[in-house]
Amino acid sequence: MKFLHAADLHLDTPFQGLSGLTPALQERLVTAPLRALSRLVDLAVAEQVDFVLLVGDLFDQQGQSVQAQAALMTALARLNTASIPVLLSFGNHDFQADLSRWHFPANVHVFGPQVTTATLTTVAQERVAISGFSYAQRWVTTDPVDDYPVKATGVDYQIGTLHGQIGVAGDHYAPFNVSELLTKHYDYWALGHIHQRQTLNSQPPIVYAGNTQGRHRGETGAKGCLIVNSQADQTLQPVFHALTDIEWADWTPTLTSPEPMSRSHIVHQLADQLSLKMVTGLKLVTITLPASLQLSAMAELALNQGAILAQLQEQANEHWWPVAIEQATTDTMTPLFGINATTWQQVGEQVVTDQAVAELAGKLLDEDFLNTALLEDMSPTAWQQQVVRLLNDQYHLTTGVNDDAD
Ligand SMILES: [Mn+2]
């Protein structure tokens, strides 16, 4: 038996927090999840899988774009033509209160709001039972695992599909724990919801396939799906296959130059190194300058105002695009005001929340440019880091402590 496990396609993802993109690059990004889906179908057909599992968050939102819906229908129809069954569910992003409005091809089985089990027979005459459910609303706060039956007698394999995350009753995304999944004696748990591909248990595999296309700078690395193969001893073994050539990446350059470094020197070094290093696909790069790097006063100003980023974007080629440039923070922050880093971290997390920022900014958020800058480009974590950085600068200005001594 061989099947394909994918989740979190987010076909109509908006790719927020990118500035300065060329129209060609925008088009390439917006269509990236759709191309990943098309490659998923290519792979399923080439590998001659027995079935395909799509475990929630096919779309980014409850209401979908026409383009994304059309892409999904085209993909499902291609799999239908290849006689490959598809078992799909909706997740917290694309929850569906009413499944009756969907008209899928005959090869598609959609899991409803209650856990149910579908059974199919592979070409090699193996009997496979597959259990799962769809979100009918944004949150599923009860542990769903009780509703999954134990492995049926008379089937060769049973697979659970579950869009959720480890947690306790009351958490928002179908909270479960690994030990209760194991009590079902399934041969494989195909998980969705967490976008970072990961294995919660190796045998039987309890696995997040991760998403098929990274959506923002926090979702770095190769993205795709798993092809799961049965082995001679009846166990199942997943193997990752990339589906996209557009990856988000973190990169720390090695910069060599007389210090302090000038603005043009930085831009040229970064552009040269990126062009040598990034030669396939498209990397959306978040650049972290080493903490030890000393910048000229003008370079520091340009960095903080985004001018270096803009200049570097002008030199980007089809294989790389700089998303952000930051400088790593130094250890000199640790004793700031005599308070240790952990305390700063905790205070930051409590004080600098999305909501607190929104309340402070108030009517200013009606200005589009501020709204974008405040709420989309900056995650709460980034805000917290920025606040600590500003406090640190202020501390060194007022006390005359010299960073250069370190
Ligand atoms: Mn998701």
Tab-separated table of C-alpha atoms and ligand atoms in Angstrom:
chain	number	residue	atom	x	y	z
A	1	MET	CA	0.000	0.000	0.000
A	2	LYS	CA	1.137	3.508	-0.766
A	3	PHE	CA	-0.616	6.790	-0.018
A	4	LEU	CA	-0.003	10.531	-0.008
A	5	HIS	CA	-0.458	12.577	3.187
A	6	ALA	CA	-0.721	16.359	2.912
A	7	ALA	CA	-2.306	19.097	5.028
A	8	ASP	CA	-2.529	22.866	5.353
A	9	LEU	CA	-2.492	23.764	1.671
A	10	HIS	CA	-3.872	27.259	2.452
A	11	LEU	CA	-4.531	27.699	-1.267
A	12	ASP	CA	-5.589	31.354	-1.069
A	13	THR	CA	-3.020	32.520	1.473
A	14	PRO	CA	-2.512	36.308	1.275
A	15	PHE	CA	1.277	36.425	1.948
A	16	GLN	CA	1.138	39.418	4.260
A	17	GLY	CA	4.126	41.338	5.490
A	18	LEU	CA	6.028	41.569	2.225
A	19	SER	CA	6.954	45.021	0.993
A	20	GLY	CA	8.384	46.314	-2.248
A	21	LEU	CA	7.546	43.235	-4.318
A	22	THR	CA	7.599	43.543	-8.078
A	23	PRO	CA	4.288	42.638	-9.778
A	24	ALA	CA	5.945	39.534	-11.291
A	25	LEU	CA	7.101	38.370	-7.886
A	26	GLN	CA	3.676	39.040	-6.371
A	27	GLU	CA	2.065	36.895	-9.029
A	28	ARG	CA	4.628	34.142	-8.490
A	29	LEU	CA	3.947	34.122	-4.737
A	30	VAL	CA	0.170	34.268	-4.864
A	31	THR	CA	0.071	31.320	-7.245
A	32	ALA	CA	2.703	29.300	-5.327
A	33	PRO	CA	0.221	27.271	-3.196
A	34	LEU	CA	-1.731	26.450	-6.375
A	35	ARG	CA	1.412	25.210	-8.115
A	36	ALA	CA	2.239	23.122	-5.025
A	37	LEU	CA	-1.185	21.477	-5.345
A	38	SER	CA	-0.639	20.796	-9.031
A	39	ARG	CA	2.714	19.156	-8.213
A	40	LEU	CA	1.000	17.137	-5.474
A	41	VAL	CA	-1.287	15.650	-8.130
A	42	ASP	CA	1.681	15.025	-10.459
A	43	LEU	CA	3.422	13.172	-7.624
A	44	ALA	CA	0.349	11.112	-6.644
A	45	VAL	CA	-0.092	10.016	-10.264
A	46	ALA	CA	3.609	9.297	-10.838
A	47	GLU	CA	3.869	7.309	-7.606
A	48	GLN	CA	0.605	5.499	-8.372
A	49	VAL	CA	-0.592	5.954	-4.794
A	50	ASP	CA	-3.668	4.061	-3.619
A	51	PHE	CA	-5.244	7.210	-2.138
A	52	VAL	CA	-4.591	10.803	-1.069
A	53	LEU	CA	-5.284	12.291	2.389
A	54	LEU	CA	-5.774	16.078	2.697
A	55	VAL	CA	-6.024	16.831	6.415
A	56	GLY	CA	-7.608	20.255	6.848
A	57	ASP	CA	-6.916	23.908	5.991
A	58	LEU	CA	-7.168	23.366	2.258
A	59	PHE	CA	-8.116	27.033	2.108
A	60	ASP	CA	-6.840	29.933	4.150
A	61	GLN	CA	-10.302	31.209	4.974
A	62	GLN	CA	-13.839	30.063	5.534
A	63	GLY	CA	-14.906	31.822	2.309
A	64	GLN	CA	-12.599	30.979	-0.574
A	65	SER	CA	-11.408	32.766	-3.673
A	66	VAL	CA	-12.813	31.498	-6.958
A	67	GLN	CA	-9.269	30.867	-8.185
A	68	ALA	CA	-8.439	28.626	-5.203
A	69	GLN	CA	-11.693	26.694	-5.473
A	70	ALA	CA	-11.134	26.159	-9.185
A	71	ALA	CA	-7.583	24.931	-8.535
A	72	LEU	CA	-8.814	22.421	-5.962
A	73	MET	CA	-11.564	21.152	-8.257
A	74	THR	CA	-9.110	20.769	-11.140
A	75	ALA	CA	-6.723	18.819	-8.912
A	76	LEU	CA	-9.463	16.520	-7.604
A	77	ALA	CA	-10.747	15.921	-11.137
A	78	ARG	CA	-7.239	14.963	-12.301
A	79	LEU	CA	-6.985	12.464	-9.432
A	80	ASN	CA	-10.443	11.167	-10.361
A	81	THR	CA	-9.275	10.588	-13.924
A	82	ALA	CA	-6.306	8.657	-12.509
A	83	SER	CA	-8.747	6.618	-10.343
A	84	ILE	CA	-7.101	7.819	-7.121
A	85	PRO	CA	-9.495	8.250	-4.176
A	86	VAL	CA	-9.140	11.415	-2.052
A	87	LEU	CA	-10.215	11.628	1.585
A	88	LEU	CA	-10.337	15.209	2.768
A	89	SER	CA	-11.418	17.229	5.763
A	90	PHE	CA	-11.754	20.916	6.556
A	91	GLY	CA	-9.773	22.492	9.399
A	92	ASN	CA	-9.938	25.561	11.632
A	93	HIS	CA	-9.082	27.961	8.795
A	94	ASP	CA	-11.584	26.645	6.243
A	95	PHE	CA	-14.238	25.282	8.632
A	96	GLN	CA	-17.540	24.571	6.889
A	97	ALA	CA	-20.884	24.806	8.668
A	98	ASP	CA	-22.648	23.415	5.604
A	99	LEU	CA	-20.933	20.784	3.489
A	100	SER	CA	-23.916	20.397	1.150
A	101	ARG	CA	-22.806	23.314	-1.029
A	102	TRP	CA	-19.694	21.400	-2.126
A	103	HIS	CA	-19.944	19.226	-5.217
A	104	PHE	CA	-16.836	17.116	-5.476
A	105	PRO	CA	-15.925	14.494	-8.107
A	106	ALA	CA	-16.917	10.886	-7.383
A	107	ASN	CA	-13.445	9.905	-6.085
A	108	VAL	CA	-13.682	12.334	-3.149
A	109	HIS	CA	-14.811	11.435	0.365
A	110	VAL	CA	-15.384	14.409	2.660
A	111	PHE	CA	-15.383	13.803	6.402
A	112	GLY	CA	-18.320	15.481	8.173
A	113	PRO	CA	-18.409	17.189	11.579
A	114	GLN	CA	-18.572	13.857	13.466
A	115	VAL	CA	-15.788	11.281	13.355
A	116	THR	CA	-16.640	8.637	10.761
A	117	THR	CA	-14.708	5.857	9.072
A	118	ALA	CA	-14.439	5.165	5.340
A	119	THR	CA	-13.172	1.844	4.024
A	120	LEU	CA	-11.504	1.147	0.712
A	121	THR	CA	-9.685	-1.681	-1.015
A	122	THR	CA	-6.332	-1.081	-2.714
A	123	VAL	CA	-5.284	-2.484	-6.063
A	124	ALA	CA	-3.342	-5.170	-4.144
A	125	GLN	CA	-6.609	-6.073	-2.346
A	126	GLU	CA	-5.605	-4.643	1.033
A	127	ARG	CA	-8.510	-3.393	3.145
A	128	VAL	CA	-7.891	0.074	4.573
A	129	ALA	CA	-10.080	1.959	7.071
A	130	ILE	CA	-9.618	5.737	7.358
A	131	SER	CA	-11.206	7.790	10.159
A	132	GLY	CA	-11.571	11.547	10.461
A	133	PHE	CA	-13.745	14.638	10.829
A	134	SER	CA	-14.083	18.231	9.579
A	135	TYR	CA	-14.375	21.437	11.600
A	136	ALA	CA	-17.910	22.854	11.407
A	137	GLN	CA	-16.790	25.945	13.333
A	138	ARG	CA	-13.525	27.744	13.984
A	139	TRP	CA	-12.751	25.919	17.199
A	140	VAL	CA	-13.042	22.330	18.340
A	141	THR	CA	-12.443	22.552	22.093
A	142	THR	CA	-13.191	18.968	23.089
A	143	ASP	CA	-10.707	16.138	22.787
A	144	PRO	CA	-11.920	14.310	19.650
A	145	VAL	CA	-9.981	11.092	20.163
A	146	ASP	CA	-12.700	9.349	22.196
A	147	ASP	CA	-14.854	9.447	19.073
A	148	TYR	CA	-12.326	7.524	16.966
A	149	PRO	CA	-13.031	3.762	16.977
A	150	VAL	CA	-10.269	1.312	17.831
A	151	LYS	CA	-8.746	-0.415	14.791
A	152	ALA	CA	-11.421	-2.507	13.114
A	153	THR	CA	-11.061	-6.256	12.821
A	154	GLY	CA	-11.002	-7.388	9.226
A	155	VAL	CA	-8.957	-4.488	7.881
A	156	ASP	CA	-5.269	-4.643	7.012
A	157	TYR	CA	-4.588	-1.028	7.918
A	158	GLN	CA	-6.386	1.697	9.810
A	159	ILE	CA	-5.392	5.335	9.540
A	160	GLY	CA	-6.568	8.296	11.620
A	161	THR	CA	-6.696	11.765	10.074
A	162	LEU	CA	-6.755	14.575	12.631
A	163	HIS	CA	-6.386	18.344	12.269
A	164	GLY	CA	-5.399	19.494	15.737
A	165	GLN	CA	-2.643	19.867	18.269
A	166	ILE	CA	-1.468	18.405	21.545
A	167	GLY	CA	-3.339	19.987	24.432
A	168	VAL	CA	-6.043	19.649	27.029
A	169	ALA	CA	-9.832	19.956	26.806
A	170	GLY	CA	-10.715	23.620	26.357
A	171	ASP	CA	-7.847	24.329	23.966
A	172	HIS	CA	-9.064	25.519	20.570
A	173	TYR	CA	-7.744	23.031	18.063
A	174	ALA	CA	-9.021	19.506	18.732
A	175	PRO	CA	-6.678	18.897	21.689
A	176	PHE	CA	-5.212	15.403	21.973
A	177	ASN	CA	-2.244	13.565	23.427
A	178	VAL	CA	-0.047	10.926	21.833
A	179	SER	CA	-0.697	8.156	24.357
A	180	GLU	CA	-4.449	8.190	23.724
A	181	LEU	CA	-3.845	8.038	19.962
A	182	LEU	CA	-1.752	4.927	20.548
A	183	THR	CA	-4.642	3.207	22.373
A	184	LYS	CA	-6.520	3.071	19.035
A	185	HIS	CA	-3.912	0.668	17.568
A	186	TYR	CA	-3.937	2.500	14.236
A	187	ASP	CA	-1.141	1.967	11.731
A	188	TYR	CA	-0.682	5.676	11.019
A	189	TRP	CA	-1.994	9.024	12.265
A	190	ALA	CA	-2.034	11.653	9.500
A	191	LEU	CA	-2.004	14.996	11.324
A	192	GLY	CA	-2.682	18.528	10.121
A	193	HIS	CA	-2.611	22.015	11.701
A	194	ILE	CA	1.049	22.451	12.715
A	195	HIS	CA	2.855	23.852	9.677
A	196	GLN	CA	6.286	22.567	10.681
A	197	ARG	CA	6.688	18.973	9.489
A	198	GLN	CA	7.298	16.759	12.515
A	199	THR	CA	7.029	13.250	13.897
A	200	LEU	CA	5.294	12.811	17.263
A	201	ASN	CA	5.784	9.035	17.276
A	202	SER	CA	7.932	6.964	14.943
A	203	GLN	CA	6.133	3.603	15.006
A	204	PRO	CA	3.297	3.632	14.403
A	205	PRO	CA	3.965	6.975	12.712
A	206	ILE	CA	2.057	9.931	14.190
A	207	VAL	CA	3.104	12.677	11.819
A	208	TYR	CA	2.442	16.267	10.775
A	209	ALA	CA	3.064	16.614	7.044
A	210	GLY	CA	3.582	20.378	7.508
A	211	ASN	CA	2.185	22.801	4.963
A	212	THR	CA	2.765	22.582	1.218
A	213	GLN	CA	4.036	26.179	0.870
A	214	GLY	CA	5.566	28.396	3.563
A	215	ARG	CA	3.296	31.395	4.179
A	216	HIS	CA	5.527	33.841	6.047
A	217	ARG	CA	9.087	34.305	7.252
A	218	GLY	CA	8.470	32.121	10.288
A	219	GLU	CA	7.774	29.119	8.032
A	220	THR	CA	11.235	28.377	6.691
A	221	GLY	CA	12.669	25.441	4.777
A	222	ALA	CA	11.386	22.883	2.301
A	223	LYS	CA	7.629	22.276	2.257
A	224	GLY	CA	5.573	19.532	0.657
A	225	CYS	CA	3.923	16.229	1.489
A	226	LEU	CA	4.629	12.680	2.625
A	227	ILE	CA	4.469	9.536	0.528
A	228	VAL	CA	3.736	6.699	2.936
A	229	ASN	CA	4.780	3.165	1.953
A	230	SER	CA	3.944	-0.149	3.568
A	231	GLN	CA	6.999	-2.232	4.440
A	232	ALA	CA	7.546	-5.998	4.387
A	233	ASP	CA	6.721	-6.140	8.121
A	234	GLN	CA	3.387	-4.295	7.568
A	235	THR	CA	4.620	-1.077	9.185
A	236	LEU	CA	4.160	2.224	7.352
A	237	GLN	CA	7.037	4.552	6.518
A	238	PRO	CA	6.602	8.207	5.439
A	239	VAL	CA	9.062	9.895	3.057
A	240	PHE	CA	9.055	13.654	2.480
A	241	HIS	CA	8.685	15.121	-1.029
A	242	ALA	CA	9.085	18.863	-1.652
A	243	LEU	CA	6.272	20.495	-3.640
A	244	THR	CA	7.461	24.078	-3.912
A	245	ASP	CA	10.620	25.869	-4.985
A	246	ILE	CA	9.727	29.065	-3.109
A	247	GLU	CA	11.195	28.857	0.362
A	248	TRP	CA	11.507	31.264	3.247
A	249	ALA	CA	15.002	31.229	4.657
A	250	ASP	CA	16.987	32.705	7.556
A	251	TRP	CA	20.539	33.680	6.739
A	252	THR	CA	23.410	35.202	8.685
A	253	PRO	CA	26.161	36.473	6.374
A	254	THR	CA	29.852	36.551	7.175
A	255	LEU	CA	30.901	40.123	6.514
A	256	THR	CA	34.488	41.132	6.200
A	257	SER	CA	35.534	44.732	5.857
A	258	PRO	CA	37.204	47.512	7.722
A	259	GLU	CA	34.832	48.524	10.502
A	260	PRO	CA	32.650	50.403	11.012
A	261	MET	CA	31.053	49.236	7.805
A	262	SER	CA	29.541	51.675	5.353
A	263	ARG	CA	26.102	51.408	3.836
A	264	SER	CA	27.272	50.703	0.273
A	265	HIS	CA	29.756	48.117	1.481
A	266	ILE	CA	27.026	46.159	3.269
A	267	VAL	CA	24.645	46.277	0.330
A	268	HIS	CA	27.283	45.118	-2.136
A	269	GLN	CA	28.558	42.313	0.078
A	270	LEU	CA	25.048	41.036	0.777
A	271	ALA	CA	24.014	41.164	-2.884
A	272	ASP	CA	27.201	39.384	-4.017
A	273	GLN	CA	26.929	36.650	-1.410
A	274	LEU	CA	23.213	36.075	-2.017
A	275	SER	CA	23.724	35.816	-5.771
A	276	LEU	CA	26.481	33.225	-5.277
A	277	LYS	CA	24.575	31.260	-2.646
A	278	MET	CA	20.995	31.246	-3.953
A	279	VAL	CA	21.020	29.652	-7.411
A	280	THR	CA	17.897	27.481	-7.557
A	281	GLY	CA	14.215	28.198	-6.906
A	282	LEU	CA	13.357	31.394	-5.055
A	283	LYS	CA	14.479	32.088	-1.491
A	284	LEU	CA	12.678	34.763	0.521
A	285	VAL	CA	15.490	35.667	2.853
A	286	THR	CA	15.437	37.167	6.334
A	287	ILE	CA	18.968	38.456	6.916
A	288	THR	CA	20.433	38.693	10.401
A	289	LEU	CA	23.622	40.723	10.591
A	290	PRO	CA	26.081	39.431	13.210
A	291	ALA	CA	25.800	41.150	16.591
A	292	SER	CA	29.527	41.907	16.493
A	293	LEU	CA	29.296	43.852	13.216
A	294	GLN	CA	29.954	47.552	13.680
A	295	LEU	CA	28.088	49.876	11.365
A	296	SER	CA	28.872	53.450	10.503
A	297	ALA	CA	26.379	55.954	11.912
A	298	MET	CA	24.872	56.442	8.447
A	299	ALA	CA	24.659	52.706	7.834
A	300	GLU	CA	22.903	52.174	11.148
A	301	LEU	CA	20.398	54.898	10.365
A	302	ALA	CA	19.791	53.427	6.894
A	303	LEU	CA	19.358	49.971	8.384
A	304	ASN	CA	16.813	51.145	10.955
A	305	GLN	CA	14.856	53.131	8.382
A	306	GLY	CA	14.667	50.257	5.903
A	307	ALA	CA	16.826	51.994	3.297
A	308	ILE	CA	19.370	49.179	3.163
A	309	LEU	CA	16.595	46.652	2.626
A	310	ALA	CA	15.096	48.734	-0.185
A	311	GLN	CA	18.493	49.126	-1.842
A	312	LEU	CA	19.157	45.398	-1.633
A	313	GLN	CA	15.719	44.618	-3.071
A	314	GLU	CA	16.670	46.643	-6.149
A	315	GLN	CA	19.544	44.223	-6.728
A	316	ALA	CA	17.583	41.002	-6.156
A	317	ASN	CA	17.442	38.417	-8.928
A	318	GLU	CA	14.923	35.627	-9.632
A	319	HIS	CA	16.546	33.320	-7.046
A	320	TRP	CA	16.453	35.560	-3.977
A	321	TRP	CA	14.418	38.332	-2.419
A	322	PRO	CA	15.381	40.036	0.857
A	323	VAL	CA	12.372	40.195	3.182
A	324	ALA	CA	13.997	41.857	6.186
A	325	ILE	CA	17.417	42.822	7.503
A	326	GLU	CA	18.020	42.878	11.221
A	327	GLN	CA	21.041	42.902	13.424
A	328	ALA	CA	21.360	40.203	16.079
A	329	THR	CA	21.154	41.546	19.602
A	330	THR	CA	24.197	41.307	21.850
A	331	ASP	CA	24.750	39.880	25.281
A	332	THR	CA	25.220	43.405	26.599
A	333	MET	CA	21.437	43.454	26.936
A	334	THR	CA	21.476	40.895	29.701
A	335	PRO	CA	22.234	43.145	32.686
A	336	LEU	CA	20.087	45.986	31.308
A	337	PHE	CA	18.827	48.066	34.280
A	338	GLY	CA	20.053	45.217	36.466
A	339	ILE	CA	17.249	42.990	35.209
A	340	ASN	CA	18.074	39.681	33.563
A	341	ALA	CA	17.096	38.692	30.026
A	342	THR	CA	14.460	36.181	31.109
A	343	THR	CA	12.591	38.841	33.048
A	344	TRP	CA	12.739	41.194	30.071
A	345	GLN	CA	11.402	38.436	27.887
A	346	GLN	CA	8.496	37.766	30.251
A	347	VAL	CA	7.657	41.451	30.680
A	348	GLY	CA	7.824	41.904	26.912
A	349	GLU	CA	5.417	39.047	26.289
A	350	GLN	CA	2.911	40.385	28.806
A	351	VAL	CA	3.100	44.061	27.910
A	352	VAL	CA	3.661	44.132	24.170
A	353	THR	CA	0.712	42.231	22.775
A	354	ASP	CA	-1.122	42.831	19.491
A	355	GLN	CA	-4.025	44.228	21.466
A	356	ALA	CA	-1.902	46.565	23.611
A	357	VAL	CA	-0.219	47.916	20.479
A	358	ALA	CA	-3.603	48.375	18.790
A	359	GLU	CA	-4.988	50.241	21.825
A	360	LEU	CA	-1.946	52.466	22.116
A	361	ALA	CA	-1.929	53.283	18.438
A	362	GLY	CA	-5.696	53.943	18.467
A	363	LYS	CA	-6.885	56.035	15.558
A	364	LEU	CA	-3.449	56.045	13.980
A	365	LEU	CA	-4.266	52.549	12.774
A	366	ASP	CA	-6.819	54.078	10.402
A	367	GLU	CA	-3.810	55.166	8.369
A	368	ASP	CA	-3.151	52.307	6.000
A	369	PHE	CA	0.598	52.577	6.052
A	370	LEU	CA	0.731	52.421	9.849
A	371	ASN	CA	-1.793	49.627	10.005
A	372	THR	CA	0.327	47.569	7.666
A	373	ALA	CA	3.567	48.362	9.430
A	374	LEU	CA	2.191	47.802	12.911
A	375	LEU	CA	-0.004	44.788	12.539
A	376	GLU	CA	1.304	42.798	9.625
A	377	ASP	CA	5.015	43.268	9.378
A	378	MET	CA	5.581	42.801	13.076
A	379	SER	CA	4.684	39.708	15.025
A	380	PRO	CA	4.224	40.200	18.788
A	381	THR	CA	7.635	38.547	19.201
A	382	ALA	CA	9.239	41.030	16.824
A	383	TRP	CA	7.558	43.876	18.711
A	384	GLN	CA	8.848	42.574	22.005
A	385	GLN	CA	12.387	42.355	20.633
A	386	GLN	CA	12.132	45.862	19.207
A	387	VAL	CA	10.983	47.323	22.533
A	388	VAL	CA	13.852	45.692	24.386
A	389	ARG	CA	16.252	46.924	21.702
A	390	LEU	CA	14.979	50.500	22.049
A	391	LEU	CA	15.218	50.336	25.840
A	392	ASN	CA	18.729	49.005	25.479
A	393	ASP	CA	19.732	51.881	23.167
A	394	GLN	CA	18.208	54.390	25.569
A	395	TYR	CA	20.019	52.799	28.501
A	396	HIS	CA	23.376	53.038	26.794
A	397	LEU	CA	22.713	56.648	25.738
A	398	THR	CA	21.742	57.753	29.231
A	399	THR	CA	24.441	55.861	31.109
A	400	GLY	CA	27.218	56.315	28.596
A	401	VAL	CA	27.896	52.592	28.527
A	402	ASN	CA	29.882	51.858	25.398
A	403	ASP	CA	28.902	48.827	23.355
A	404	ASP	CA	32.188	48.925	21.509
A	405	ALA	CA	34.036	47.711	24.593
A	406	ASP	CA	32.531	44.218	24.183
B	1	MN	MN	-3.149	25.482	8.872
